[in-house]
Short mmCIF file of C-alpha atoms in Angstrom, two decimals:
data_model
loop_
_atom_site.label_atom_id
_atom_site.label_comp_id
_atom_site.label_asym_id
_atom_site.label_seq_id
_atom_site.Cartn_x
_atom_site.Cartn_y
_atom_site.Cartn_z
CA MET A 1 6.98 -22.61 16.05
CA GLU A 2 4.95 -19.96 14.53
CA ASN A 3 5.33 -17.04 12.35
CA THR A 4 2.84 -14.55 11.45
CA CYS A 5 2.08 -12.91 8.10
CA LYS A 6 -0.61 -10.35 6.95
CA VAL A 7 -1.02 -10.49 3.14
CA THR A 8 -2.98 -8.02 1.34
CA TYR A 9 -4.81 -7.72 -1.51
CA LEU A 10 -3.92 -5.05 -4.05
CA ASP A 11 -5.18 -5.50 -7.07
CA HIS A 12 -5.47 -8.34 -10.03
CA SER A 13 -1.92 -10.23 -9.26
CA GLY A 14 -0.29 -7.31 -6.85
CA PHE A 15 -0.26 -8.83 -3.46
CA LEU A 16 1.80 -6.83 -0.44
CA LEU A 17 3.58 -8.98 2.07
CA GLU A 18 4.23 -8.12 5.83
CA THR A 19 6.32 -10.71 7.95
CA GLY A 20 8.52 -10.24 10.49
CA SER A 21 11.55 -8.86 9.35
CA ARG A 22 10.69 -6.86 6.00
CA TYR A 23 8.14 -6.13 3.45
CA LEU A 24 8.06 -8.00 -0.38
CA LEU A 25 6.12 -6.78 -2.44
CA PHE A 26 4.57 -8.80 -5.52
CA ASP A 27 3.59 -7.31 -9.75
CA PHE A 28 1.87 -3.69 -8.16
CA TRP A 29 0.77 -2.70 -10.54
CA LYS A 30 -2.02 -0.48 -9.16
CA GLY A 31 -3.91 -0.58 -6.57
CA GLU A 32 -3.15 0.99 -2.82
CA LEU A 33 -0.97 0.32 -0.36
CA PRO A 34 -1.32 0.54 3.24
CA PRO A 35 1.04 2.55 5.60
CA LEU A 36 4.44 1.24 5.59
CA SER A 37 6.73 1.37 8.78
CA TYR A 38 9.91 3.01 7.61
CA ASP A 39 12.24 0.85 9.68
CA LYS A 40 11.25 -2.50 7.59
CA PRO A 41 12.74 -3.09 4.15
CA LEU A 42 10.70 -3.55 1.35
CA TYR A 43 11.57 -6.25 -0.91
CA ILE A 44 9.43 -4.87 -4.61
CA PHE A 45 9.64 -7.85 -7.02
CA ALA A 46 8.40 -8.23 -10.74
CA SER A 47 7.72 -11.17 -12.69
CA HIS A 48 7.49 -9.06 -16.50
CA SER A 49 7.46 -6.13 -18.61
CA HIS A 50 3.49 -6.31 -19.19
CA ARG A 51 1.38 -3.94 -17.93
CA ASP A 52 -1.00 -5.54 -15.70
CA HIS A 53 2.42 -6.64 -13.85
CA TYR A 54 4.88 -3.66 -14.09
CA ASN A 55 4.50 -0.23 -13.17
CA ARG A 56 7.09 2.91 -12.65
CA ARG A 57 5.56 4.11 -9.85
CA ILE A 58 6.76 1.18 -7.54
CA TYR A 59 10.59 3.05 -8.65
CA LYS A 60 8.47 6.70 -6.64
CA LEU A 61 8.53 4.15 -3.20
CA GLU A 62 12.38 4.06 -3.53
CA ASN A 63 12.12 6.52 -0.15
CA SER A 64 9.51 4.74 1.87
CA CYS A 65 11.37 1.83 3.42
CA ARG A 66 14.96 2.62 4.62
CA LYS A 67 16.32 0.23 2.46
CA VAL A 68 14.18 -0.54 -0.70
CA THR A 69 15.25 -3.84 -3.32
CA TYR A 70 13.71 -4.10 -6.07
CA ILE A 71 14.53 -7.60 -8.12
CA LEU A 72 12.72 -7.48 -11.29
CA GLY A 73 12.58 -10.54 -14.59
CA PHE A 74 14.83 -10.45 -17.00
CA ASP A 75 12.79 -9.09 -19.92
CA ILE A 76 12.51 -5.67 -18.54
CA PRO A 77 15.62 -4.35 -19.01
CA ASP A 78 14.56 -4.28 -23.01
CA MET A 79 11.41 -1.54 -22.57
CA ASP A 80 12.60 0.14 -19.19
CA ASN A 81 15.90 0.99 -17.86
CA SER A 82 14.32 3.29 -15.20
CA TRP A 83 15.39 0.78 -12.48
CA LYS A 84 19.25 1.87 -13.22
CA LYS A 85 18.74 4.63 -11.61
CA MET A 86 18.08 2.79 -7.93
CA GLU A 87 20.30 2.71 -5.79
CA HIS A 88 19.31 -1.54 -5.26
CA ALA A 89 17.94 -3.52 -7.95
CA MET A 90 18.78 -7.20 -9.87
CA ILE A 91 17.25 -8.81 -12.38
CA VAL A 92 17.44 -12.34 -12.98
CA ASP A 93 16.93 -14.78 -14.80
CA ALA A 94 15.31 -17.59 -15.21
CA ASN A 95 16.41 -21.20 -13.30
CA ARG A 96 18.57 -19.65 -10.74
CA THR A 97 18.95 -18.91 -7.12
CA TYR A 98 20.51 -15.96 -5.72
CA LEU A 99 21.20 -15.22 -2.06
CA LEU A 100 19.81 -11.71 -1.28
CA ASP A 101 20.77 -10.43 1.92
CA ASP A 102 19.19 -12.93 4.02
CA MET A 103 17.04 -14.54 1.54
CA GLN A 104 16.89 -17.16 -0.93
CA ILE A 105 15.30 -16.43 -4.37
CA GLU A 106 14.58 -19.41 -6.96
CA THR A 107 14.00 -18.66 -10.40
CA LEU A 108 11.73 -20.57 -13.19
CA LEU A 109 10.65 -19.51 -16.13
CA SER A 110 7.48 -18.31 -18.15
CA THR A 111 5.61 -18.92 -20.15
CA ASP A 112 4.19 -16.58 -21.24
CA GLU A 113 6.96 -13.54 -20.02
CA GLY A 114 9.72 -12.68 -17.32
CA VAL A 115 9.73 -15.99 -14.37
CA ALA A 116 7.40 -17.00 -11.08
CA PHE A 117 9.66 -16.38 -7.55
CA MET A 118 10.62 -19.00 -5.34
CA ILE A 119 11.42 -17.00 -1.61
CA GLN A 120 12.47 -18.66 1.57
CA THR A 121 13.06 -15.98 4.32
CA ASP A 122 11.97 -15.11 7.40
CA GLY A 123 11.06 -19.59 7.50
CA LEU A 124 8.27 -19.28 5.13
CA SER A 125 8.13 -20.80 1.64
CA ILE A 126 7.09 -18.49 -0.70
CA TYR A 127 6.00 -18.79 -4.71
CA HIS A 128 4.19 -16.24 -6.84
CA ALA A 129 3.12 -17.63 -10.16
CA GLY A 130 3.58 -13.83 -12.12
CA ASP A 131 2.21 -14.83 -15.63
CA LEU A 132 3.13 -19.09 -15.53
CA HIS A 133 0.19 -20.30 -15.98
CA TRP A 134 -1.59 -23.15 -18.41
CA TRP A 135 -2.08 -20.61 -21.15
CA GLU A 136 -4.66 -22.81 -23.40
CA TRP A 137 -7.46 -20.55 -25.78
CA SER A 138 -9.95 -21.91 -27.72
CA ASP A 139 -8.96 -19.76 -30.56
CA ARG A 140 -5.52 -20.52 -30.85
CA GLU A 141 -3.41 -22.55 -32.34
CA GLU A 142 -3.26 -25.93 -31.71
CA GLU A 143 0.09 -26.39 -31.61
CA ARG A 144 0.33 -23.37 -29.53
CA ASN A 145 -0.75 -24.31 -27.00
CA ARG A 146 0.35 -27.43 -26.79
CA MET A 147 3.31 -25.70 -26.55
CA ASN A 148 2.39 -23.75 -23.77
CA ILE A 149 0.80 -26.60 -21.86
CA ARG A 150 4.12 -29.09 -22.35
CA ASN A 151 6.21 -26.32 -21.00
CA TYR A 152 4.02 -25.29 -18.02
CA LYS A 153 4.12 -28.70 -17.10
CA TYR A 154 7.42 -28.80 -17.16
CA GLU A 155 8.47 -26.32 -15.22
CA ILE A 156 5.57 -28.30 -12.25
CA SER A 157 7.43 -30.93 -12.64
CA LYS A 158 10.54 -28.61 -11.71
CA ILE A 159 8.66 -28.44 -7.95
CA ALA A 160 6.61 -31.02 -7.63
CA GLY A 161 5.95 -32.88 -4.49
CA ARG A 162 7.80 -29.21 -1.92
CA LYS A 163 5.12 -27.33 -0.45
CA PHE A 164 4.82 -23.82 -0.45
CA ASP A 165 3.29 -21.75 2.87
CA LEU A 166 1.23 -19.25 0.53
CA ALA A 167 1.51 -19.40 -2.87
CA PHE A 168 0.17 -16.25 -5.45
CA VAL A 169 -1.65 -18.78 -8.40
CA VAL A 170 -3.28 -17.93 -11.78
CA LEU A 171 -6.68 -17.70 -12.48
CA ASP A 172 -7.66 -16.57 -15.73
CA PRO A 173 -11.80 -16.11 -15.93
CA ARG A 174 -10.64 -14.32 -20.04
CA GLN A 175 -10.27 -18.49 -20.84
CA ALA A 176 -13.58 -20.18 -19.63
CA GLU A 177 -12.61 -23.52 -19.39
CA PHE A 178 -8.96 -23.81 -19.37
CA GLY A 179 -8.63 -20.67 -16.81
CA VAL A 180 -8.51 -22.99 -13.81
CA LYS A 181 -5.65 -25.53 -15.08
CA GLY A 182 -2.79 -24.43 -13.99
CA MET A 183 -4.20 -23.60 -10.19
CA ASP A 184 -5.40 -27.97 -11.03
CA LEU A 185 -2.07 -28.85 -11.75
CA PHE A 186 -0.37 -26.53 -9.02
CA LEU A 187 -2.55 -27.91 -7.12
CA SER A 188 -2.31 -31.84 -6.91
CA GLU A 189 1.46 -31.30 -8.54
CA VAL A 190 2.90 -28.75 -5.61
CA GLY A 191 0.37 -26.89 -3.17
CA ALA A 192 0.92 -24.58 -0.23
CA ARG A 193 -0.99 -24.23 3.04
CA PHE A 194 -2.32 -21.13 2.17
CA VAL A 195 -3.49 -20.61 -2.16
CA PHE A 196 -4.39 -17.18 -2.62
CA PRO A 197 -5.30 -17.42 -6.56
CA MET A 198 -4.74 -14.39 -9.19
CA HIS A 199 -4.70 -12.75 -11.96
CA PHE A 200 -8.87 -12.44 -12.53
CA TRP A 201 -9.22 -9.34 -13.40
CA GLY A 202 -11.08 -8.82 -11.03
CA ASP A 203 -13.52 -11.29 -11.26
CA PHE A 204 -14.75 -12.40 -7.73
CA GLY A 205 -16.59 -14.77 -7.75
CA LEU A 206 -14.95 -16.98 -10.02
CA VAL A 207 -12.60 -17.15 -7.07
CA ALA A 208 -14.94 -18.01 -4.65
CA ARG A 209 -16.56 -20.69 -7.93
CA TYR A 210 -13.24 -22.42 -7.63
CA ARG A 211 -13.22 -22.74 -4.46
CA LYS A 212 -16.17 -24.34 -3.06
CA GLU A 213 -15.74 -26.88 -5.74
CA ASN A 214 -11.65 -27.32 -4.93
CA GLN A 215 -11.41 -26.53 -1.02
CA LEU A 216 -11.85 -30.88 -0.31
CA LYS A 217 -10.61 -31.91 -3.97
CA TYR A 218 -7.32 -30.80 -2.25
CA VAL A 219 -7.04 -30.45 1.50
CA THR A 220 -4.21 -29.66 2.51
CA SER A 221 -3.81 -26.48 0.75
CA ARG A 222 -6.26 -23.91 1.89
CA ILE A 223 -7.56 -21.66 -0.57
CA MET A 224 -7.87 -18.26 0.47
CA GLU A 225 -11.24 -16.36 -1.15
CA ILE A 226 -10.82 -13.30 -2.31
CA THR A 227 -13.12 -11.07 -2.18
CA GLU A 228 -12.21 -7.17 -2.62
CA THR A 229 -9.19 -4.27 -3.30
CA GLY A 230 -7.05 -3.46 0.64
CA GLN A 231 -7.87 -6.99 1.53
CA GLU A 232 -6.52 -7.92 4.41
CA PHE A 233 -5.20 -11.88 6.23
CA VAL A 234 -3.15 -11.54 9.32
CA LEU A 235 -1.63 -15.89 8.79
CA GLN A 236 -0.06 -17.95 11.15
CA LEU A 237 1.67 -19.75 10.21
#
């Protein structure tokens, strides 16, 4: 049986997913949300505390739906306790599995801060990387680069062979040729039916180039071309 899912690109790593029964909001830093149905519960995920992934504006959504639940990476309480005022909020650690309502949430340890999320809900499997990525830089110490690469490969090895329905994965133009390596490894070792590049700092040309150069290589994963903020995708899964 097919599921319909609507994905809205908000900006940077921020996405809103609407399934048949709920909304899932990821790393909402900036951008504008489309109108929400009050009757659907809203689950708000923040992978970590960096300002391009976490913004206190998410707490203004507390009454936007009949039930709003916050799922926050373990580093967020170190810099902000706003979540304690919310009726439904939980802090998640890395490499754990949580059951929330009828949803399963798994986490991986980011190679930067916080966690990556893996979610099972409404018959869908979803991956959101947060800042779990191949962080290699030409101006960084080689040892630090090697450690970041080793850690990324280790985290991805934990889910090697899994096939997600939806995946949101980093492309970062600031790293030049290294910025695509995290996506390359994810697509070669894991993959998803629909893969959304993110964290590309408004460089929509990078998304288009990556898709053009790699779609035929990774034929089992459809790389989505994002061309503007607010763009909506209606997917049959």
